[in-house]
Amino acid sequence: MDLTPLVPQGRQIIESYGDGRFRVTGALHQGSVLVYPDKTVAWEVTTSAALSEESLAGIAAAGDAGMIELLLIGCGPRMTLIPPKLRAALRSHGVVIEPMDTGAAARTYNVLAAEGRKVAAALIAV
């Protein structure tokens, strides 16, 4: 699926997803990824059950720095609930979590990034 909206210069954009990979700002990434406003990095998480404070430590640090206020979590093919303890941990760093399926998270990220919002996406590959 092509997901290319107009996004401010220098911001990451999720161009496509599926077959276990993502294309973000022209670069192919195999497996799950963390998409920050200015970079995309590989992410070791393969299921929503593996989400933890440790797996989202980089997001927490970006929240502390004021770079991210909202984290979209692409839980895979279906949305799953996020444990209250993990929500509270990220909230203490100024980051609100919104879980959804990976496709919805990718599309929503692009819309919010185009609006210039302080958003990141943690996307489990599908």
Coordinates of C-alpha atoms in Angstrom, one line a residue:
M1 CA 0.0 0.0 0.0
D2 CA 1.3 3.4 -0.9
L3 CA 1.0 5.9 2.0
T4 CA 2.7 9.0 0.7
P5 CA 1.2 12.3 2.0
L6 CA 2.8 15.8 1.9
V7 CA 5.2 15.9 4.9
P8 CA 7.4 18.8 6.1
Q9 CA 11.0 18.7 4.9
G10 CA 13.3 16.6 7.1
R11 CA 10.5 14.5 8.6
Q12 CA 10.3 10.7 8.2
I13 CA 7.4 9.3 6.1
I14 CA 6.1 5.8 6.0
E15 CA 5.8 5.0 2.3
S16 CA 4.7 1.4 2.5
Y17 CA 4.5 -1.7 4.7
G18 CA 3.9 -5.4 4.4
D19 CA 5.8 -8.6 3.7
G20 CA 7.7 -8.1 7.0
R21 CA 9.2 -4.8 6.1
F22 CA 8.7 -1.1 5.8
R23 CA 9.8 1.6 3.3
V24 CA 10.4 4.8 5.2
T25 CA 11.6 8.0 3.5
G26 CA 13.0 5.9 0.6
A27 CA 14.9 3.3 2.8
L28 CA 13.8 -0.3 3.2
H29 CA 13.7 -1.7 6.7
Q30 CA 13.3 -5.4 7.3
G31 CA 11.4 -6.3 10.4
S32 CA 9.9 -4.0 13.1
V33 CA 10.9 -0.4 13.3
L34 CA 10.7 2.7 15.5
V35 CA 10.0 5.8 13.4
Y36 CA 11.0 9.0 15.1
P37 CA 10.4 12.4 13.5
D38 CA 14.0 12.5 12.2
K39 CA 15.1 8.9 11.9
T40 CA 14.0 5.3 11.7
V41 CA 15.7 2.5 13.6
A42 CA 15.4 -1.3 13.7
W43 CA 13.3 -2.6 16.7
E44 CA 13.7 -6.0 18.1
V45 CA 10.0 -6.4 19.1
T46 CA 8.0 -8.9 17.0
T47 CA 4.8 -9.2 19.1
S48 CA 2.8 -6.8 21.3
A49 CA 3.4 -9.2 24.2
A50 CA 7.1 -8.3 24.0
L51 CA 6.5 -4.6 24.6
S52 CA 8.3 -3.3 27.6
E53 CA 9.8 -0.2 29.2
E54 CA 13.2 -1.4 27.9
S55 CA 12.0 -1.9 24.4
L56 CA 10.7 1.7 24.4
A57 CA 13.6 3.3 26.2
G58 CA 14.6 5.4 23.2
I59 CA 11.0 6.8 23.0
A60 CA 11.1 7.7 26.7
A61 CA 14.4 9.6 26.2
A62 CA 12.9 11.4 23.2
G63 CA 9.9 12.3 25.3
D64 CA 12.2 13.7 28.0
A65 CA 13.9 15.8 25.4
G66 CA 10.5 17.2 24.2
M67 CA 10.8 15.6 20.8
I68 CA 7.8 13.2 21.1
E69 CA 4.4 13.7 22.8
L70 CA 2.5 10.8 21.1
L71 CA 3.6 7.2 20.4
L72 CA 1.5 5.2 17.9
I73 CA 2.0 1.5 18.5
G74 CA 1.3 -0.7 15.5
C75 CA 0.5 -4.0 17.3
G76 CA 0.7 -6.2 14.2
P77 CA -2.4 -7.3 12.3
R78 CA -4.7 -6.5 15.2
M79 CA -4.8 -3.8 17.9
T80 CA -4.0 -5.2 21.4
L81 CA -4.3 -3.5 24.8
I82 CA -1.3 -1.9 26.3
P83 CA -0.6 -2.7 30.0
P84 CA -1.4 0.2 32.3
K85 CA 2.1 0.0 33.9
L86 CA 3.7 0.6 30.5
R87 CA 1.3 3.5 29.7
A88 CA 2.1 5.1 33.0
A89 CA 5.9 4.6 32.5
L90 CA 5.8 6.4 29.1
R91 CA 3.4 9.1 30.5
S92 CA 6.0 9.9 33.1
H93 CA 8.2 10.9 30.2
G94 CA 5.5 13.1 28.6
V95 CA 4.5 10.5 26.0
V96 CA 0.9 9.3 25.4
I97 CA 0.5 5.8 23.9
E98 CA -2.2 5.0 21.2
P99 CA -2.3 1.3 20.2
M100 CA -3.8 0.2 16.9
D101 CA -3.0 -2.3 14.1
T102 CA 0.2 -1.7 12.2
G103 CA -1.5 -0.4 9.0
A104 CA -3.6 2.1 10.9
A105 CA -0.6 3.3 12.9
A106 CA 1.5 3.8 9.7
R107 CA -1.3 5.9 8.1
T108 CA -2.0 7.9 11.3
Y109 CA 1.7 8.6 11.7
N110 CA 1.8 10.1 8.3
V111 CA -1.2 12.4 8.9
L112 CA 0.1 13.6 12.2
A113 CA 3.7 14.1 10.8
A114 CA 2.2 16.1 8.0
E115 CA 0.6 18.3 10.6
G116 CA 3.9 18.8 12.3
R117 CA 2.9 17.0 15.5
K118 CA 5.5 15.5 17.9
V119 CA 4.7 11.9 17.0
A120 CA 6.6 8.6 16.7
A121 CA 5.5 5.2 15.7
A122 CA 6.6 1.8 17.1
L123 CA 5.6 -0.6 14.3
I124 CA 5.5 -4.4 14.5
A125 CA 6.1 -5.8 11.1
V126 CA 3.3 -7.6 9.3

